[in-house]
Short mmCIF file of C-alpha atoms in Angstrom, two decimals:
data_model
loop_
_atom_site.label_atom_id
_atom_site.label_comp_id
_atom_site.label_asym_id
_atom_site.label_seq_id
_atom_site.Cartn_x
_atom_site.Cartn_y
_atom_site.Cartn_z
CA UNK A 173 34.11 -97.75 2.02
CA UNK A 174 34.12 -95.14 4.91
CA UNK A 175 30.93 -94.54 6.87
CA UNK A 176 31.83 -90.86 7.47
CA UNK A 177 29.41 -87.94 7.54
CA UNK A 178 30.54 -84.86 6.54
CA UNK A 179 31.42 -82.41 9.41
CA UNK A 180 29.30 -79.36 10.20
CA UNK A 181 32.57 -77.27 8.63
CA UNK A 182 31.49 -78.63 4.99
CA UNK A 183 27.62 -78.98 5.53
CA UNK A 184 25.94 -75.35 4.24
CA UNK A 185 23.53 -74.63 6.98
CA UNK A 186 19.72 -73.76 5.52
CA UNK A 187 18.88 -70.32 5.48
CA UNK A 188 16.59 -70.14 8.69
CA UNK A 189 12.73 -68.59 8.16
CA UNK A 190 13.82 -65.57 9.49
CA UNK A 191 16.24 -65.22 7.00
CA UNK A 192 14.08 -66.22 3.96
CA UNK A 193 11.79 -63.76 5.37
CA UNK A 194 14.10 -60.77 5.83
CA UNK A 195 16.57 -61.59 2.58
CA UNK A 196 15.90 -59.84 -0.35
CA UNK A 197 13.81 -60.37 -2.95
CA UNK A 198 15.03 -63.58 -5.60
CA UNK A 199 16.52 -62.24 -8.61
CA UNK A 200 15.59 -63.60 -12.18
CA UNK A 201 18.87 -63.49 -14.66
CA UNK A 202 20.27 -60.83 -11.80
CA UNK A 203 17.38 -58.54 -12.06
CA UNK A 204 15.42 -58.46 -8.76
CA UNK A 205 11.88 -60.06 -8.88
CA UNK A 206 8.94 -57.96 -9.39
CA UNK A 207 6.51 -56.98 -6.41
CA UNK A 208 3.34 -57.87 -6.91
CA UNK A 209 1.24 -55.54 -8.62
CA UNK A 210 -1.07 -52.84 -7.00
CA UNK A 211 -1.44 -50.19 -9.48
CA UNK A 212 -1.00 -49.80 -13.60
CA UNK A 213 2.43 -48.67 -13.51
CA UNK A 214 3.50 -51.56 -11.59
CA UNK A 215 1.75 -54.54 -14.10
CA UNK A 216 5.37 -54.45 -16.49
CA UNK A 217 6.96 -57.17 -16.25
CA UNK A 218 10.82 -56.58 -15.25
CA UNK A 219 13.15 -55.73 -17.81
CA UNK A 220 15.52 -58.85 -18.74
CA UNK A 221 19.29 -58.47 -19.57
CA UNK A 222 19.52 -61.29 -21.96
CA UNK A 223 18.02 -60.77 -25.51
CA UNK A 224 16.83 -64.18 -25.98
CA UNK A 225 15.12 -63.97 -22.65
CA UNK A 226 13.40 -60.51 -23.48
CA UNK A 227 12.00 -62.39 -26.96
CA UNK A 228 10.70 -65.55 -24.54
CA UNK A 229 8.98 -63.39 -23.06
CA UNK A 230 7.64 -61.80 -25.47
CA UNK A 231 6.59 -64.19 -27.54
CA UNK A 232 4.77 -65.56 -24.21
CA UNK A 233 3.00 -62.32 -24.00
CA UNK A 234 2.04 -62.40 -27.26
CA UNK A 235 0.70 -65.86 -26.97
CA UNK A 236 -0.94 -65.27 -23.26
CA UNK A 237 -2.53 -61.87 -25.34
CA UNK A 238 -4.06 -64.14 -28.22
CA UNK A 239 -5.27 -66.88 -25.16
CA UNK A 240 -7.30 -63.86 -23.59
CA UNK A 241 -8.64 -62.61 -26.62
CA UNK A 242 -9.99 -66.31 -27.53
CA UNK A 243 -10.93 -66.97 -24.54
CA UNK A 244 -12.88 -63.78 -23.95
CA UNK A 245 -14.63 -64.67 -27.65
CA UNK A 246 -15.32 -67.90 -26.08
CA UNK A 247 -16.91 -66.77 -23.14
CA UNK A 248 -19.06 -64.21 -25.39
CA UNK A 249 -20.04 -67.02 -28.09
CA UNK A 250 -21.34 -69.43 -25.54
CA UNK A 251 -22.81 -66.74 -22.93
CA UNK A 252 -25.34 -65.71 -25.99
CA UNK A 253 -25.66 -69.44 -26.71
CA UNK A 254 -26.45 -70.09 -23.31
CA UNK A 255 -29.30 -66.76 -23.23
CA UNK A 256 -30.62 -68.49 -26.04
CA UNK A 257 -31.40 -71.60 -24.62
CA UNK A 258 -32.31 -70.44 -21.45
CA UNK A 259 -35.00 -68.07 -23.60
CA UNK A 260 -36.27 -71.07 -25.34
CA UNK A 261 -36.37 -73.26 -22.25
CA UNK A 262 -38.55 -70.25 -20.57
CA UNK A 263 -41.03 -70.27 -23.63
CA UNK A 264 -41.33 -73.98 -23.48
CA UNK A 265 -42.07 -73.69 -19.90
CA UNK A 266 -44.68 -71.49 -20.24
CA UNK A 267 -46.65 -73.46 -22.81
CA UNK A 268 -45.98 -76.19 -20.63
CA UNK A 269 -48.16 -74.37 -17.90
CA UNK A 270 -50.68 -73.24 -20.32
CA UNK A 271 -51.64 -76.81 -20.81
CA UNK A 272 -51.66 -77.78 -17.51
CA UNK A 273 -53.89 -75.13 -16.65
CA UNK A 274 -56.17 -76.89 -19.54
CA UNK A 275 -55.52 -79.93 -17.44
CA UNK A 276 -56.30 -78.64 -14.49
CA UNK A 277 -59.92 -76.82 -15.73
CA UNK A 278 -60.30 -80.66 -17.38
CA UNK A 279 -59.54 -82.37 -14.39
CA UNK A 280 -61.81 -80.37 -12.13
CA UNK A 281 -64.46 -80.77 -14.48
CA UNK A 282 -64.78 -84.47 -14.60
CA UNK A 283 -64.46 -84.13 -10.63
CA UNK A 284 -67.27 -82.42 -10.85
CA UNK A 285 -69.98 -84.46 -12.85
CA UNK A 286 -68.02 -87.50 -11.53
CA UNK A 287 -69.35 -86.16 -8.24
CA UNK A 288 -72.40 -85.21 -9.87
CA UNK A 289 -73.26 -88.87 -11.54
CA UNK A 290 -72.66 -90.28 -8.40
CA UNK A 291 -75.09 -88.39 -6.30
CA UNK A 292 -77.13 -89.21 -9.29
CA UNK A 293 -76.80 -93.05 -9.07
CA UNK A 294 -77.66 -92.21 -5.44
CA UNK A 295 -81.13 -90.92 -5.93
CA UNK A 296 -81.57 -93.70 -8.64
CA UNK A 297 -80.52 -96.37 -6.33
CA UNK A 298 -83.05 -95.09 -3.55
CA UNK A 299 -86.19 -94.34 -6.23
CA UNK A 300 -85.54 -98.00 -7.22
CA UNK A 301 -85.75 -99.41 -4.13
CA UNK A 302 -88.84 -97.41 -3.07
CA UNK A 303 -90.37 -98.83 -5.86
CA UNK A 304 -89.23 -102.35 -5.18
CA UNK A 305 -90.83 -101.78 -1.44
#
């Protein structure tokens, strides 16, 4: 058992960062990559050499196609749902404050002749002990 290393003559060196950075562009099946999209024209996907490779891909396309189309349904079913809710939620709310304005009006009146009886009691209390004197 030999505890050699192998000599810089059969190491491949990494590609330095300038290198990755000035190479060209990775190739997919020998066709260059794409660029990333800025305009209609450029949102193809690249053309691919080998037949069962073009059908992948379509048949991905087709799938990623039906995804959106679900998903966009989705979205739609459960953004009306959602309105719906949030409609009912706003009519229960606003009963809600109807009745606490009742409780409110209810409230403040039993203040009130609370208040009232008590000044009441008052006088009472001070007639009876006039009498008393």
């Amino acid at each position: 058992m030999s505890n050699r290393r192998p000599t810089k003559k059969n190491q491949k060196e990494a590609p330095s960062v300038a290198d990755m950075l000035t190479s060209q562009r990775p190739t997919l099946c020998g066709v260059p990559a794409a660029a990333s999209p800025t305009g209609p024209e450029q949102r193809n996907p690249p053309q691919l050499k080998d037949p069962s490779l073009e059908a992948s891909s379509n048949a991905i396309l087709h799938y990623l196609a039906e995804v959106k189309g679900y998903l966009a349904e989705e979205i739609k079913r459960t953004a009306a749902e959602v309105k719906v809710e949030i409609t009912a939620i706003g009519a229960r709310t606003a009963i809600i404050e109807q009745r606490m304005e009742y409780v409110v009006i209810a409230h403040n009146s039993a203040t009130a002749l609370t208040n009232s009886l008590l000044h009441r009691i008052t006088d009472l209390e001070l007639e009876l002990e006039d009498v008393s004197n």
